[in-house]
Coordinates of C-alpha atoms in Angstrom, one line a residue:
M1327 CA 7.6 -30.4 12.6
T1328 CA 6.8 -27.5 14.8
G1329 CA 6.3 -24.0 13.3
P1330 CA 4.8 -23.0 10.0
L1331 CA 5.9 -24.4 6.7
I1332 CA 5.9 -22.2 3.6
F1333 CA 5.5 -24.3 0.4
I1334 CA 6.9 -22.0 -2.3
D1335 CA 7.6 -22.0 -6.0
L1336 CA 9.0 -19.4 -8.4
E1337 CA 8.9 -18.9 -12.1
T1338 CA 11.8 -17.1 -13.6
T1339 CA 13.3 -15.9 -16.9
G1340 CA 16.0 -18.5 -16.8
I1341 CA 18.2 -20.6 -14.5
R1342 CA 21.0 -18.1 -13.7
T1343 CA 20.3 -16.9 -10.2
T1344 CA 22.5 -13.8 -10.5
R1345 CA 21.4 -12.6 -14.0
D1346 CA 17.9 -14.0 -14.6
R1347 CA 14.8 -12.6 -12.8
I1348 CA 11.7 -13.8 -11.0
T1349 CA 8.4 -13.6 -13.0
E1350 CA 6.0 -15.2 -10.5
I1351 CA 5.9 -16.2 -6.8
A1352 CA 3.3 -18.4 -5.1
A1353 CA 3.4 -19.7 -1.6
L1354 CA 1.1 -21.6 0.8
R1355 CA 1.5 -21.1 4.6
V1356 CA 0.7 -24.4 6.4
E1357 CA 0.2 -24.6 10.2
R1358 CA -0.6 -27.9 11.9
G1359 CA -1.3 -29.4 8.5
V1360 CA -3.8 -26.7 7.5
V1361 CA -3.3 -24.0 4.8
T1362 CA -3.9 -20.8 6.7
S1363 CA -2.8 -18.3 4.0
R1364 CA -1.9 -18.0 0.3
W1365 CA 0.4 -15.5 -1.4
Q1366 CA 0.7 -15.1 -5.2
R1367 CA 2.0 -12.3 -7.4
L1368 CA 3.2 -11.9 -11.0
I1369 CA 6.4 -9.9 -10.9
Q1370 CA 7.7 -7.4 -13.5
P1371 CA 11.2 -8.8 -14.2
E1372 CA 12.4 -5.6 -15.9
V1373 CA 13.9 -7.8 -18.7
R1374 CA 12.4 -9.6 -21.7
I1375 CA 11.0 -13.1 -21.0
P1376 CA 12.6 -15.5 -23.5
A1377 CA 10.1 -17.2 -25.9
S1378 CA 11.2 -20.7 -24.7
I1379 CA 10.4 -19.7 -21.1
S1380 CA 7.0 -18.2 -22.1
E1381 CA 6.2 -21.5 -23.9
L1382 CA 7.0 -23.5 -20.8
T1383 CA 5.3 -21.4 -18.2
G1384 CA 2.6 -19.5 -20.1
I1385 CA 3.9 -16.2 -18.7
H1386 CA 4.7 -13.6 -21.4
D1387 CA 5.8 -10.0 -21.4
D1388 CA 2.2 -8.6 -21.8
M1389 CA 1.1 -10.5 -18.6
V1390 CA 3.8 -8.8 -16.4
R1391 CA 3.9 -5.4 -18.0
D1392 CA 1.8 -3.8 -15.3
A1393 CA 2.9 -6.1 -12.5
P1394 CA 5.0 -4.8 -9.5
T1395 CA 8.8 -5.2 -9.5
F1396 CA 10.3 -7.4 -6.9
A1397 CA 11.6 -4.3 -5.0
E1398 CA 8.1 -3.1 -4.7
I1399 CA 6.8 -6.3 -3.1
A1400 CA 10.0 -7.3 -1.2
E1401 CA 8.9 -6.1 2.3
E1402 CA 5.4 -7.3 1.9
L1403 CA 6.7 -10.8 1.0
R1404 CA 9.2 -10.8 3.9
A1405 CA 6.4 -9.9 6.4
W1406 CA 4.1 -12.6 5.0
L1407 CA 6.8 -15.3 5.1
G1408 CA 7.6 -14.4 8.7
D1409 CA 9.7 -17.1 10.5
G1410 CA 8.3 -20.0 8.4
A1411 CA 10.6 -22.6 7.0
L1412 CA 10.6 -22.5 3.1
V1413 CA 9.8 -25.9 1.5
A1414 CA 10.8 -26.1 -2.1
H1415 CA 11.8 -28.6 -4.7
N1416 CA 15.5 -28.2 -5.5
A1417 CA 15.4 -25.5 -2.9
R1418 CA 18.8 -24.1 -3.8
F1419 CA 17.3 -22.7 -7.0
D1420 CA 14.3 -20.9 -5.4
Y1421 CA 16.4 -19.8 -2.4
G1422 CA 19.2 -18.5 -4.6
F1423 CA 16.8 -16.4 -6.7
L1424 CA 15.1 -15.0 -3.6
R1425 CA 18.5 -14.0 -2.0
N1426 CA 19.7 -12.3 -5.2
A1427 CA 16.4 -10.5 -5.7
Y1428 CA 16.5 -9.1 -2.2
K1429 CA 20.2 -8.2 -2.7
R1430 CA 19.3 -6.2 -5.9
A1431 CA 16.5 -4.5 -3.8
G1432 CA 19.2 -3.3 -1.4
T1433 CA 18.7 -5.7 1.5
S1434 CA 19.5 -9.2 2.6
F1435 CA 17.3 -12.3 3.1
S1436 CA 17.7 -15.6 4.9
A1437 CA 15.4 -18.4 6.0
D1438 CA 15.4 -22.0 7.0
V1439 CA 15.0 -24.2 3.9
V1440 CA 13.7 -27.7 3.4
C1441 CA 14.5 -29.3 0.1
T1442 CA 12.0 -31.9 -1.0
L1443 CA 14.3 -33.2 -3.7
R1444 CA 16.9 -34.1 -1.1
L1445 CA 14.2 -35.4 1.2
S1446 CA 12.8 -37.7 -1.6
R1447 CA 16.3 -39.2 -2.2
R1448 CA 16.5 -40.1 1.5
L1449 CA 12.9 -41.5 1.7
A1450 CA 13.1 -43.5 -1.5
P1451 CA 16.8 -44.2 -2.4
Q1452 CA 15.8 -47.2 -4.6
H1453 CA 14.4 -44.8 -7.2
R1454 CA 16.6 -42.9 -9.6
E1455 CA 14.2 -40.1 -10.7
H1456 CA 13.4 -37.5 -8.0
N1457 CA 12.3 -34.5 -10.1
L1458 CA 8.9 -33.1 -9.2
A1459 CA 7.1 -34.5 -12.3
A1460 CA 8.5 -38.0 -11.6
L1461 CA 7.4 -37.8 -8.0
L1462 CA 3.9 -36.7 -8.8
K1463 CA 3.5 -39.5 -11.3
R1464 CA 4.9 -42.1 -9.0
H1465 CA 2.5 -41.2 -6.2
G1466 CA -0.5 -40.6 -8.4
I1467 CA -0.8 -36.9 -7.7
T1468 CA -2.5 -35.0 -10.5
S1469 CA -1.5 -31.4 -11.4
H1470 CA -3.1 -29.9 -14.5
T1471 CA -1.2 -26.6 -14.8
R1472 CA 2.4 -27.4 -13.9
H1473 CA 5.0 -24.7 -14.4
R1474 CA 2.8 -22.0 -12.9
A1475 CA 3.9 -21.1 -9.5
M1476 CA 0.7 -21.8 -7.5
A1477 CA 0.1 -25.1 -9.2
D1478 CA 3.6 -26.3 -8.4
A1479 CA 3.3 -25.1 -4.8
E1480 CA 0.0 -27.0 -4.4
A1481 CA 1.6 -30.0 -6.0
L1482 CA 4.5 -29.8 -3.6
L1483 CA 2.0 -29.6 -0.6
A1484 CA 0.2 -32.7 -2.0
L1485 CA 3.5 -34.6 -2.2
W1486 CA 4.3 -33.6 1.4
Q1487 CA 0.8 -34.8 2.6
H1488 CA 1.4 -38.1 0.8
W1489 CA 4.6 -38.5 2.7
E1490 CA 2.9 -37.7 6.0
K1491 CA 0.5 -40.7 5.3
E1492 CA 3.3 -43.0 4.0
H1493 CA 5.9 -42.4 6.7
P1494 CA 5.8 -41.9 10.5
A1495 CA 6.0 -38.3 11.6
A1496 CA 9.1 -39.1 13.5
R1497 CA 10.8 -40.3 10.3
L1498 CA 9.9 -37.1 8.4
D1499 CA 11.0 -34.9 11.3
E1500 CA 14.3 -36.8 11.6
E1501 CA 15.1 -36.3 7.9
V1502 CA 14.2 -32.6 8.0
Q1503 CA 16.4 -32.1 11.1
R1504 CA 19.2 -34.1 9.3
Q1505 CA 19.1 -31.6 6.4
R1506 CA 19.4 -28.7 8.8
R1507 CA 22.4 -30.3 10.6
L1508 CA 24.4 -31.2 7.5
P1509 CA 26.2 -28.6 5.4
S1510 CA 24.2 -27.2 2.5
L1511 CA 24.8 -29.6 -0.4
P1512 CA 23.3 -30.2 -3.8
A1513 CA 20.3 -32.5 -3.6
H1514 CA 21.9 -35.2 -5.8
L1515 CA 25.1 -35.5 -3.7
D1516 CA 25.5 -38.1 -1.0
P1517 CA 26.5 -36.1 2.2
G1518 CA 28.8 -39.0 3.1
M1519 CA 30.8 -38.4 0.0
I1520 CA 31.6 -34.9 1.3
Q1521 CA 32.4 -36.1 4.8
A1522 CA 34.9 -38.6 3.3
L1523 CA 36.9 -35.8 1.6
P1524 CA 40.2 -35.2 3.4
K1525 CA 41.2 -31.8 4.8
A1526 CA 44.4 -32.2 2.8
P1527 CA 46.0 -31.1 -0.5
G1528 CA 44.9 -32.7 -3.7
V1529 CA 42.7 -32.6 -6.8
Y1530 CA 38.9 -33.1 -6.9
L1531 CA 36.9 -34.2 -10.0
M1532 CA 33.2 -33.4 -10.2
H1533 CA 31.1 -35.6 -12.5
G1534 CA 27.6 -35.2 -13.9
E1535 CA 25.2 -37.7 -15.4
N1536 CA 26.9 -40.6 -17.1
D1537 CA 30.2 -39.7 -15.5
L1538 CA 30.5 -36.5 -17.6
P1539 CA 33.5 -34.5 -16.4
L1540 CA 32.1 -31.1 -15.1
Y1541 CA 34.9 -29.5 -13.2
I1542 CA 38.4 -30.3 -11.9
G1543 CA 40.1 -28.2 -9.2
K1544 CA 42.9 -28.3 -6.7
S1545 CA 43.2 -27.2 -3.1
L1546 CA 45.3 -27.4 0.0
N1547 CA 42.1 -28.4 1.8
L1548 CA 39.9 -30.6 -0.4
R1549 CA 36.8 -30.6 1.8
A1550 CA 36.7 -26.9 2.4
R1551 CA 37.3 -26.1 -1.3
V1552 CA 34.6 -28.4 -2.5
M1553 CA 32.1 -27.0 0.1
S1554 CA 32.9 -23.5 -1.0
H1555 CA 31.5 -24.2 -4.5
F1556 CA 28.1 -24.9 -3.0
Q1557 CA 28.1 -22.1 -0.5
A1558 CA 28.6 -19.6 -3.4
D1559 CA 26.0 -21.1 -5.8
H1560 CA 23.4 -18.4 -5.2
R1561 CA 25.9 -15.7 -6.0
Q1562 CA 27.6 -17.2 -9.1
D1563 CA 26.0 -18.6 -12.2
R1564 CA 28.7 -21.2 -12.8
E1565 CA 28.5 -22.5 -9.2
M1566 CA 24.7 -22.8 -9.5
R1567 CA 25.0 -24.8 -12.7
L1568 CA 27.6 -27.0 -11.0
A1569 CA 25.4 -27.6 -8.0
Q1570 CA 22.5 -28.5 -10.3
Q1571 CA 24.5 -31.0 -12.4
V1572 CA 27.0 -32.6 -10.1
R1573 CA 26.3 -36.3 -9.2
H1574 CA 29.6 -37.6 -8.0
I1575 CA 32.9 -36.4 -6.7
D1576 CA 36.3 -38.2 -6.9
W1577 CA 39.5 -36.9 -5.5
Q1578 CA 43.2 -37.7 -5.4
E1579 CA 45.2 -36.6 -2.4
T1580 CA 48.7 -35.2 -2.9
A1581 CA 51.7 -34.5 -0.7
G1582 CA 51.5 -30.8 -1.3
D1583 CA 50.5 -27.9 -3.5
L1584 CA 53.1 -28.5 -6.2
G1585 CA 51.8 -32.0 -6.8
A1586 CA 48.2 -30.8 -6.8
Q1587 CA 48.9 -28.1 -9.4
L1588 CA 50.8 -30.4 -11.7
L1589 CA 48.1 -33.1 -11.4
E1590 CA 45.3 -30.5 -12.0
A1591 CA 47.0 -29.1 -15.1
R1592 CA 47.4 -32.7 -16.6
L1593 CA 43.9 -33.9 -15.7
V1594 CA 42.1 -30.8 -17.1
K1595 CA 43.8 -31.3 -20.5
E1596 CA 43.2 -35.1 -20.5
R1597 CA 39.6 -35.0 -19.5
Q1598 CA 38.4 -31.6 -20.8
P1599 CA 35.8 -30.9 -18.1
I1600 CA 33.1 -28.6 -19.5
M1601 CA 33.3 -25.9 -16.8
N1602 CA 37.1 -25.5 -16.7
R1603 CA 38.4 -22.6 -18.8
R1604 CA 41.9 -22.0 -17.4
L1605 CA 44.4 -24.8 -18.1
R1606 CA 42.0 -26.5 -20.5
R1607 CA 43.6 -25.5 -23.8
A1608 CA 46.3 -27.8 -25.0
G1609 CA 48.0 -28.8 -28.3
R1610 CA 49.1 -26.2 -30.7
L1611 CA 51.5 -23.5 -29.4
T1612 CA 52.5 -20.3 -31.0
G1613 CA 55.7 -18.4 -30.4
W1614 CA 58.2 -15.9 -31.9
S1615 CA 61.5 -17.0 -33.4
W1616 CA 64.2 -14.8 -35.0
P1617 CA 66.1 -16.7 -37.8
P1618 CA 69.7 -15.6 -38.2
G1619 CA 70.3 -12.9 -40.8
T1620 CA 66.7 -11.6 -40.7
S1621 CA 65.5 -8.2 -39.5
R1622 CA 62.2 -9.1 -37.9
P1623 CA 60.8 -12.0 -35.8
E1624 CA 58.6 -14.7 -37.3
L1625 CA 55.6 -16.3 -35.9
Q1626 CA 55.8 -20.1 -35.6
R1627 CA 53.2 -22.7 -34.7
A1628 CA 53.7 -26.2 -33.5
E1629 CA 51.3 -29.0 -32.5
A1630 CA 53.7 -30.0 -29.8
L1631 CA 57.2 -29.0 -28.7
S1632 CA 59.9 -30.8 -26.8
G1633 CA 61.5 -28.9 -23.9
R1634 CA 64.6 -28.0 -25.9
E1635 CA 62.5 -26.8 -28.8
A1636 CA 60.4 -24.6 -26.5
E1637 CA 63.6 -23.0 -25.0
A1638 CA 64.5 -21.8 -28.5
M1639 CA 61.3 -19.8 -28.9
M1640 CA 60.9 -16.2 -27.8
G1641 CA 57.8 -16.6 -25.7
L1642 CA 55.0 -19.2 -26.1
F1643 CA 51.3 -18.4 -26.5
R1644 CA 48.1 -20.2 -27.0
S1645 CA 47.2 -18.2 -30.1
A1646 CA 48.6 -15.9 -32.7
R1647 CA 46.5 -13.1 -31.3
E1648 CA 48.1 -13.5 -27.9
A1649 CA 51.6 -13.5 -29.5
N1650 CA 50.8 -10.4 -31.6
E1651 CA 49.5 -8.5 -28.5
A1652 CA 52.6 -9.3 -26.6
L1653 CA 54.8 -8.0 -29.4
R1654 CA 52.7 -4.9 -29.7
Q1655 CA 53.1 -4.2 -26.0
I1656 CA 56.9 -4.6 -26.3
A1657 CA 56.9 -2.2 -29.2
A1658 CA 55.0 0.4 -27.2
D1659 CA 57.3 0.0 -24.2
Q1660 CA 60.5 0.2 -26.2
G1661 CA 59.6 2.7 -28.9
L1662 CA 59.9 0.0 -31.7
C1663 CA 58.3 0.3 -35.2
L1664 CA 55.2 -1.8 -35.8
R1665 CA 55.8 -1.6 -39.5
L1666 CA 59.4 -3.0 -39.3
L1667 CA 58.2 -5.7 -37.0
G1668 CA 55.6 -6.8 -39.5
L1669 CA 52.5 -5.8 -37.5
E1670 CA 51.5 -2.8 -39.6
A1671 CA 51.1 -2.7 -43.4
G1672 CA 52.4 -0.1 -45.8
G1673 CA 55.7 1.7 -46.5
G1674 CA 57.6 4.7 -45.2
A1675 CA 57.0 6.2 -41.8
C1676 CA 54.7 4.3 -39.5
F1677 CA 51.7 6.0 -37.7
A1678 CA 53.4 5.7 -34.3
S1679 CA 56.4 7.7 -35.4
Q1680 CA 54.1 10.6 -36.1
L1681 CA 53.0 10.5 -32.5
G1682 CA 56.5 10.2 -31.2
R1683 CA 56.0 6.6 -30.0
C1684 CA 58.5 5.1 -32.5
R1685 CA 62.1 6.2 -32.5
G1686 CA 61.9 6.6 -36.3
A1687 CA 63.8 3.6 -37.7
C1688 CA 61.1 3.5 -40.4
R1689 CA 62.0 7.0 -41.6
G1690 CA 65.8 6.7 -41.2
D1691 CA 66.1 8.4 -37.7
E1692 CA 67.5 5.1 -36.2
P1693 CA 69.8 2.6 -37.9
L1694 CA 67.9 -0.5 -38.9
A1695 CA 70.6 -2.7 -37.3
L1696 CA 70.1 -0.9 -34.0
H1697 CA 66.3 -1.2 -34.2
A1698 CA 66.7 -5.0 -34.9
A1699 CA 69.1 -5.4 -32.0
R1700 CA 66.8 -3.6 -29.6
A1701 CA 63.8 -5.6 -30.7
R1702 CA 65.7 -8.9 -30.4
Q1703 CA 66.8 -8.0 -26.9
A1704 CA 63.4 -7.0 -25.8
L1705 CA 61.7 -10.1 -27.2
S1706 CA 64.3 -12.3 -25.7
R1707 CA 62.9 -11.5 -22.3
L1708 CA 59.9 -13.7 -23.2
Q1709 CA 62.2 -16.6 -23.9
I1710 CA 61.6 -19.8 -22.0
H1711 CA 64.1 -19.9 -19.2
H1712 CA 67.2 -22.0 -20.0
W1713 CA 67.2 -25.5 -18.3
P1714 CA 70.0 -25.1 -15.8
W1715 CA 70.5 -28.7 -14.7
E1716 CA 72.8 -31.2 -16.5
G1717 CA 70.2 -34.0 -16.3
R1718 CA 66.7 -34.7 -15.2
L1719 CA 65.5 -33.0 -12.0
A1720 CA 63.7 -34.9 -9.2
I1721 CA 61.7 -32.5 -7.0
G1722 CA 60.9 -33.8 -3.6
E1723 CA 57.8 -32.5 -1.7
Q1724 CA 57.0 -33.3 1.9
G1725 CA 53.4 -33.2 3.2
L1726 CA 52.2 -32.2 6.6
K1727 CA 51.1 -35.8 7.5
G1728 CA 54.4 -37.3 6.4
M1729 CA 53.2 -38.0 2.8
Q1730 CA 56.0 -37.6 0.3
A1731 CA 56.1 -37.2 -3.5
W1732 CA 58.8 -36.9 -6.1
H1733 CA 58.2 -35.2 -9.4
L1734 CA 60.4 -36.0 -12.4
V1735 CA 61.1 -33.0 -14.7
D1736 CA 63.3 -32.5 -17.8
H1737 CA 63.6 -29.3 -19.7
W1738 CA 60.4 -28.1 -18.0
C1739 CA 58.4 -31.2 -19.1
H1740 CA 56.7 -33.0 -16.2
L1741 CA 57.4 -36.7 -16.9
G1742 CA 55.6 -38.2 -13.9
S1743 CA 55.5 -38.5 -10.1
A1744 CA 56.1 -41.3 -7.6
D1745 CA 56.0 -41.8 -3.8
S1746 CA 59.7 -42.2 -3.5
L1747 CA 62.9 -41.3 -5.2
T1748 CA 63.5 -44.9 -6.3
G1749 CA 60.0 -45.0 -7.6
L1750 CA 61.1 -42.6 -10.4
D1751 CA 63.2 -45.5 -11.9
A1752 CA 60.0 -46.6 -13.6
L1753 CA 60.0 -43.4 -15.6
V1754 CA 63.4 -43.9 -17.1
D1755 CA 62.0 -44.1 -20.6
A1756 CA 59.4 -41.3 -20.1
R1757 CA 59.2 -38.4 -22.5
G1758 CA 57.1 -35.3 -22.3
A1759 CA 55.7 -32.6 -24.5
F1760 CA 56.2 -29.0 -23.4
D1761 CA 53.2 -27.4 -21.7
V1762 CA 53.0 -23.7 -20.9
D1763 CA 51.0 -24.1 -17.8
T1764 CA 53.3 -26.8 -16.3
Y1765 CA 56.3 -24.5 -17.1
R1766 CA 54.7 -21.6 -15.2
I1767 CA 53.9 -23.9 -12.3
L1768 CA 57.4 -25.2 -12.0
R1769 CA 59.0 -21.7 -12.3
R1770 CA 56.6 -20.4 -9.7
F1771 CA 57.7 -23.0 -7.2
L1772 CA 61.4 -23.2 -8.0
D1773 CA 61.8 -19.4 -8.0
G1774 CA 59.3 -18.7 -5.2
D1775 CA 59.7 -18.1 -1.5
D1776 CA 59.0 -21.7 -0.7
A1777 CA 61.7 -23.1 -2.9
D1778 CA 63.8 -24.0 0.1
K1779 CA 61.1 -26.4 1.2
L1780 CA 61.6 -28.6 -1.9
T1781 CA 64.4 -31.2 -2.2
L1782 CA 66.1 -31.1 -5.6
V1783 CA 68.1 -34.1 -6.9
T1784 CA 69.7 -34.2 -10.4
L1785 CA 69.4 -37.6 -12.1
P1786 CA 71.3 -38.6 -15.2
R1787 CA 69.5 -39.0 -18.5
R1788 CA 69.4 -42.2 -20.3
A1789 CA 71.9 -42.2 -23.2
G1790 CA 70.2 -40.7 -26.3
S1791 CA 67.2 -39.4 -24.4
A1792 CA 66.0 -35.8 -24.6
S1793 CA 62.9 -33.9 -23.7

């Protein structure tokens, strides 16, 4: 390679590039194979160093108490680095910390980066372990004070020098240039896997070690969406964790956005990926019902509901807390009494009536029957929309490349999908449990601006079947 190489290593207070801080920086400037300069500083992180990190690195709060902050050394470091290419192991980690540290200091930072973890995977694909400790052991390189920045930077240089002896210079240069040409990807991912991703709608599944489900997402452009995770990893903690842990990516192409959203909602609940929060919760639902002859709503919970049972509920929520908050908001908007609704203990006038926020049914200013009627009407607005079709609904979706999909739905339950209308015949006995996320997806598409792009066909139900 032409130009200087900067072998660099950081010690930090943790692994979150946006929240944790740098405690030590060490770097070696190498020109034509010779170390021409060294740079090393302890950094005052301005936060406490966790005991587990101090035990690992040997850097504790007392050591950095009088050290400069990153902002105080930022320009000195930038000038020393110059136009050299940064060489680091799992370079996304070190580069992400540097970019965020400069951002907090009020400026930006960019540099060419060479990742020795990615390089090792290319040079020795037959080996499974490519962390720095494994590489040093494999090549017989001794390092007595690992997990201090200068020791790791020196170990990294020793590894590089070993590769220079083991491989022709042209091979090393070819692999470095290859890294620079390819999109910035996690070191553990095969770039060919990303190149194989279609620029089409669908769902992608990211897996970690032992095929652990990490994250499931959907997009109208699978390749662009997956790449966006890795382009943001220095700015977002979750994206950094994902980049560090991902080992494999699967995907399923769909005809369009509706199929992608339905598939994503189902797969997240089935596989429970550890980094998904939205769509993940399934199972018990909570909602309001209003039994005949009663003066207030009652909270009901169910492990699973059919579509018809869901329609009878006045709103569906994932927890009692969400249900109570919704009812409190309705009471505030409509001047209803929390005490009469069962949300406030005690007798007599409620607290809100003293503030003029309740119309006074609790103290006789409003007839109880009128209060109950107003409350029932307001709460009914949360009711699941009535299923307007006589039978099951087949929703046809046409893709840009001629790909077609049909989704079978009954009482807002998604029963399955097929490539053709006749393919739905295999789902004649299918039954489904009501899912709040699926209901919202269907309503959004059927009531939205693009509804006219869908084809709707009503299919008869099998005798005795119901959702």
